[in-house]
Structure formats: C-alpha cells, structure tokens
Amino acid sequence: RREFLGAAAGGAAALALRRTAAGEHPPIRPPGARPEDQFAGLCARCGACLRACSYGILKPDLGAGGLAGLLAPKIDYSKAHCFEYCNECTKVCPTGAIERLALETKRNRAIGLAEIDRKKCIAWEYGQYCMVCHEYCPYLAIDSVERNGVECPTVKPEMCRGCGACQVNCPALPDKAIVVKSIPQRPARPLPEA
C-alpha cells in the first residue's frame, strides 16, 4: 500500500511538472484567494471550500498550478459559473488561504479575465449573429462592435470578473470561443446603479 501511494504521488508530481512546463495557463483560484505564492503555502487541501460550493465549480488542482498548487482548489467552468450572489467558499477556509469576503466585495472582485478567440467565435469567424456571451454576462462586461453588418463580442476588461458565465454558455464547439484566464485577483469597476 505504501509503495502504491508513493508511486501515485510521484506520478501526480510528474504530471504537475509536465503541465507547468508545457505552459498551461495558471489555474483560477476561488474568490478571495491570496496571491498564488501565499495561497499554495496556506491552503491545507482540506476540501472545505469544494464542499461549500453549491455549483460544483471548485475542483482539486491536478497540476495546472505546478507542484506547489497540487490538490489546492481551482475553478472549473466546464459545467457552471461562479454565481454573483454566492460567496459560500469564502466563509469556510480554516487557514486564511481564502479571505472571507462580504457578498458585495466578492461581486466586485475580478478573479479572471475573459478572452475571445476570434477564430472560434461564431460572430467573428462565420459572420453569424450570436452574442450569447453578452446575454449571459451578469456584469455587463461583454460589449460589441459591428463587423460586416454583424454584432461581434468584445470584452470590457474593467468590468469582467472572470465569473465564467460567458464561457459556460458559449455555443462554439468543439472548443469555446470565449475562455476565462487567470489574473492576480483585484477589485473591478462597480456595476452601475440600476
């Protein structure tokens, strides 16, 4: 049993190093996560935040963050996004790796930044109306420009929180045309009053 666990740990470490070396984009951490160097050291890998996430977007990092971030929580936008009225993961961290955030503070925190790959985008590449990313963005971060009579999406970086609503709902296949990339977490421009 000890040999099996050692081999599994060694395999995971090799995978982590290979992914990092391959230039994979760093993982997106939960809202309120400390800077990566502090976060990786503080996180106990206890899974409290993963269990607190009602939408199931927090998953163990299997190597995207390198060896130091192995098994720490990262966001996976494959099935859902980080809902604007949820801050449950920020309430349960026992070590302070994830700062406790009031809901309004969390809503005004950028955890990532959406990027559009125009070669995969239905509007940009094929000249067909889509704008699904605009329709689903809760933060008014998707704007548009007209190109050959078709609205094409653009990202307003100052408004984007990196919540992933655009990515999850993007109809482009086999790969999404809009993907959230990690950034150092920062305050974002507040939403205009309704």
CSV table of C-alpha atoms in Angstrom, one decimal, residues 47-160:
chain,number,residue,atom,x,y,z
A,47,GLY,CA,-11.7,20.4,0.8
A,48,ALA,CA,-14.0,22.7,2.9
A,49,CYS,CA,-14.4,25.2,0.0
A,50,LEU,CA,-15.0,22.4,-2.5
A,51,ARG,CA,-17.9,21.1,-0.3
A,52,ALA,CA,-19.2,24.6,0.2
A,53,CYS,CA,-19.5,25.3,-3.5
A,54,SER,CA,-23.2,24.7,-4.4
A,55,TYR,CA,-22.4,24.9,-8.1
A,56,GLY,CA,-19.6,22.3,-8.1
A,57,ILE,CA,-17.1,24.6,-9.9
A,58,LEU,CA,-14.3,24.1,-7.4
A,59,LYS,CA,-12.1,21.1,-8.1
A,60,PRO,CA,-8.7,19.9,-6.8
A,61,ASP,CA,-5.9,21.2,-8.9
A,62,LEU,CA,-4.2,18.2,-10.5
A,63,GLY,CA,-1.2,20.0,-11.7
A,64,ALA,CA,-2.1,23.2,-13.6
A,65,GLY,CA,-0.7,25.3,-10.7
A,66,GLY,CA,2.5,23.2,-10.6
A,67,LEU,CA,3.7,21.1,-7.7
A,68,ALA,CA,3.2,23.8,-5.1
A,69,GLY,CA,-0.5,24.1,-6.0
A,70,LEU,CA,-1.2,20.4,-6.2
A,71,LEU,CA,-4.7,19.5,-4.9
A,72,ALA,CA,-5.5,23.1,-3.9
A,73,PRO,CA,-8.9,24.3,-5.2
A,74,LYS,CA,-9.2,25.7,-8.7
A,75,ILE,CA,-12.2,26.8,-10.7
A,76,ASP,CA,-13.5,24.6,-13.4
A,77,TYR,CA,-16.1,26.3,-15.7
A,78,SER,CA,-17.0,23.2,-17.7
A,79,LYS,CA,-20.5,22.9,-16.2
A,80,ALA,CA,-21.3,26.1,-14.3
A,81,HIS,CA,-20.0,29.6,-13.5
A,82,CYS,CA,-19.2,31.4,-10.3
A,83,PHE,CA,-22.6,32.9,-9.4
A,84,GLU,CA,-22.6,36.5,-8.5
A,85,TYR,CA,-24.8,36.0,-5.4
A,86,CYS,CA,-22.7,33.2,-3.8
A,87,ASN,CA,-19.8,33.6,-1.5
A,88,GLU,CA,-20.0,30.4,0.4
A,89,CYS,CA,-16.4,29.2,-0.4
A,90,THR,CA,-15.1,32.4,1.2
A,91,LYS,CA,-16.8,31.6,4.5
A,92,VAL,CA,-15.2,28.2,5.3
A,93,CYS,CA,-11.4,28.4,4.8
A,94,PRO,CA,-9.8,27.4,8.2
A,95,THR,CA,-6.3,28.7,7.3
A,96,GLY,CA,-6.9,32.1,5.7
A,97,ALA,CA,-5.8,30.9,2.2
A,98,ILE,CA,-9.2,32.2,1.1
A,99,GLU,CA,-10.1,35.5,2.6
A,100,ARG,CA,-13.7,35.9,3.9
A,101,LEU,CA,-15.5,38.2,1.6
A,102,ALA,CA,-18.8,40.0,2.1
A,103,LEU,CA,-21.1,39.3,-0.8
A,104,GLU,CA,-20.8,42.9,-2.3
A,105,THR,CA,-17.0,42.7,-2.0
A,106,LYS,CA,-17.0,39.3,-3.8
A,107,ARG,CA,-19.2,40.7,-6.6
A,108,ASN,CA,-16.7,43.5,-7.2
A,109,ARG,CA,-13.7,41.2,-7.2
A,110,ALA,CA,-12.1,40.1,-10.5
A,111,ILE,CA,-10.8,36.5,-10.3
A,112,GLY,CA,-10.1,36.1,-14.0
A,113,LEU,CA,-10.5,37.8,-17.4
A,114,ALA,CA,-12.5,36.5,-20.3
A,115,GLU,CA,-10.7,36.3,-23.7
A,116,ILE,CA,-12.3,35.8,-27.1
A,117,ASP,CA,-10.6,33.6,-29.7
A,118,ARG,CA,-12.0,35.2,-32.9
A,119,LYS,CA,-11.1,32.2,-34.9
A,120,LYS,CA,-13.6,30.1,-32.9
A,121,CYS,CA,-16.3,32.7,-32.4
A,122,ILE,CA,-19.5,32.2,-34.5
A,123,ALA,CA,-19.9,36.0,-35.0
A,124,TRP,CA,-16.2,36.9,-35.7
A,125,GLU,CA,-15.3,33.8,-37.8
A,126,TYR,CA,-18.5,33.0,-39.6
A,127,GLY,CA,-20.3,36.3,-39.7
A,128,GLN,CA,-23.4,34.9,-38.0
A,129,TYR,CA,-25.2,36.6,-35.1
A,130,CYS,CA,-24.6,35.0,-31.8
A,131,MET,CA,-23.8,37.3,-28.7
A,132,VAL,CA,-24.8,34.5,-26.3
A,133,CYS,CA,-21.8,35.6,-24.1
A,134,HIS,CA,-23.3,39.1,-23.9
A,135,GLU,CA,-26.8,37.8,-23.0
A,136,TYR,CA,-25.4,35.7,-20.1
A,137,CYS,CA,-22.9,38.1,-18.6
A,138,PRO,CA,-24.2,39.3,-15.2
A,139,TYR,CA,-21.5,42.1,-15.0
A,140,LEU,CA,-22.1,43.9,-18.3
A,141,ALA,CA,-18.6,43.0,-19.4
A,142,ILE,CA,-19.4,42.0,-22.9
A,143,ASP,CA,-19.8,44.8,-25.5
A,144,SER,CA,-20.0,44.5,-29.3
A,145,VAL,CA,-18.6,46.0,-32.4
A,146,GLU,CA,-20.2,45.8,-35.8
A,147,ARG,CA,-18.3,43.9,-38.5
A,148,ASN,CA,-19.8,43.4,-41.9
A,149,GLY,CA,-23.3,44.1,-40.5
A,150,VAL,CA,-23.0,41.6,-37.7
A,151,GLU,CA,-22.5,42.3,-34.0
A,152,CYS,CA,-19.3,40.7,-32.7
A,153,PRO,CA,-18.5,40.4,-29.0
A,154,THR,CA,-15.6,42.2,-27.2
A,155,VAL,CA,-14.6,42.1,-23.6
A,156,LYS,CA,-14.5,45.2,-21.3
A,157,PRO,CA,-11.6,44.2,-19.0
A,158,GLU,CA,-12.5,46.8,-16.4
A,159,MET,CA,-16.0,45.2,-15.9
A,160,CYS,CA,-15.1,41.5,-16.3
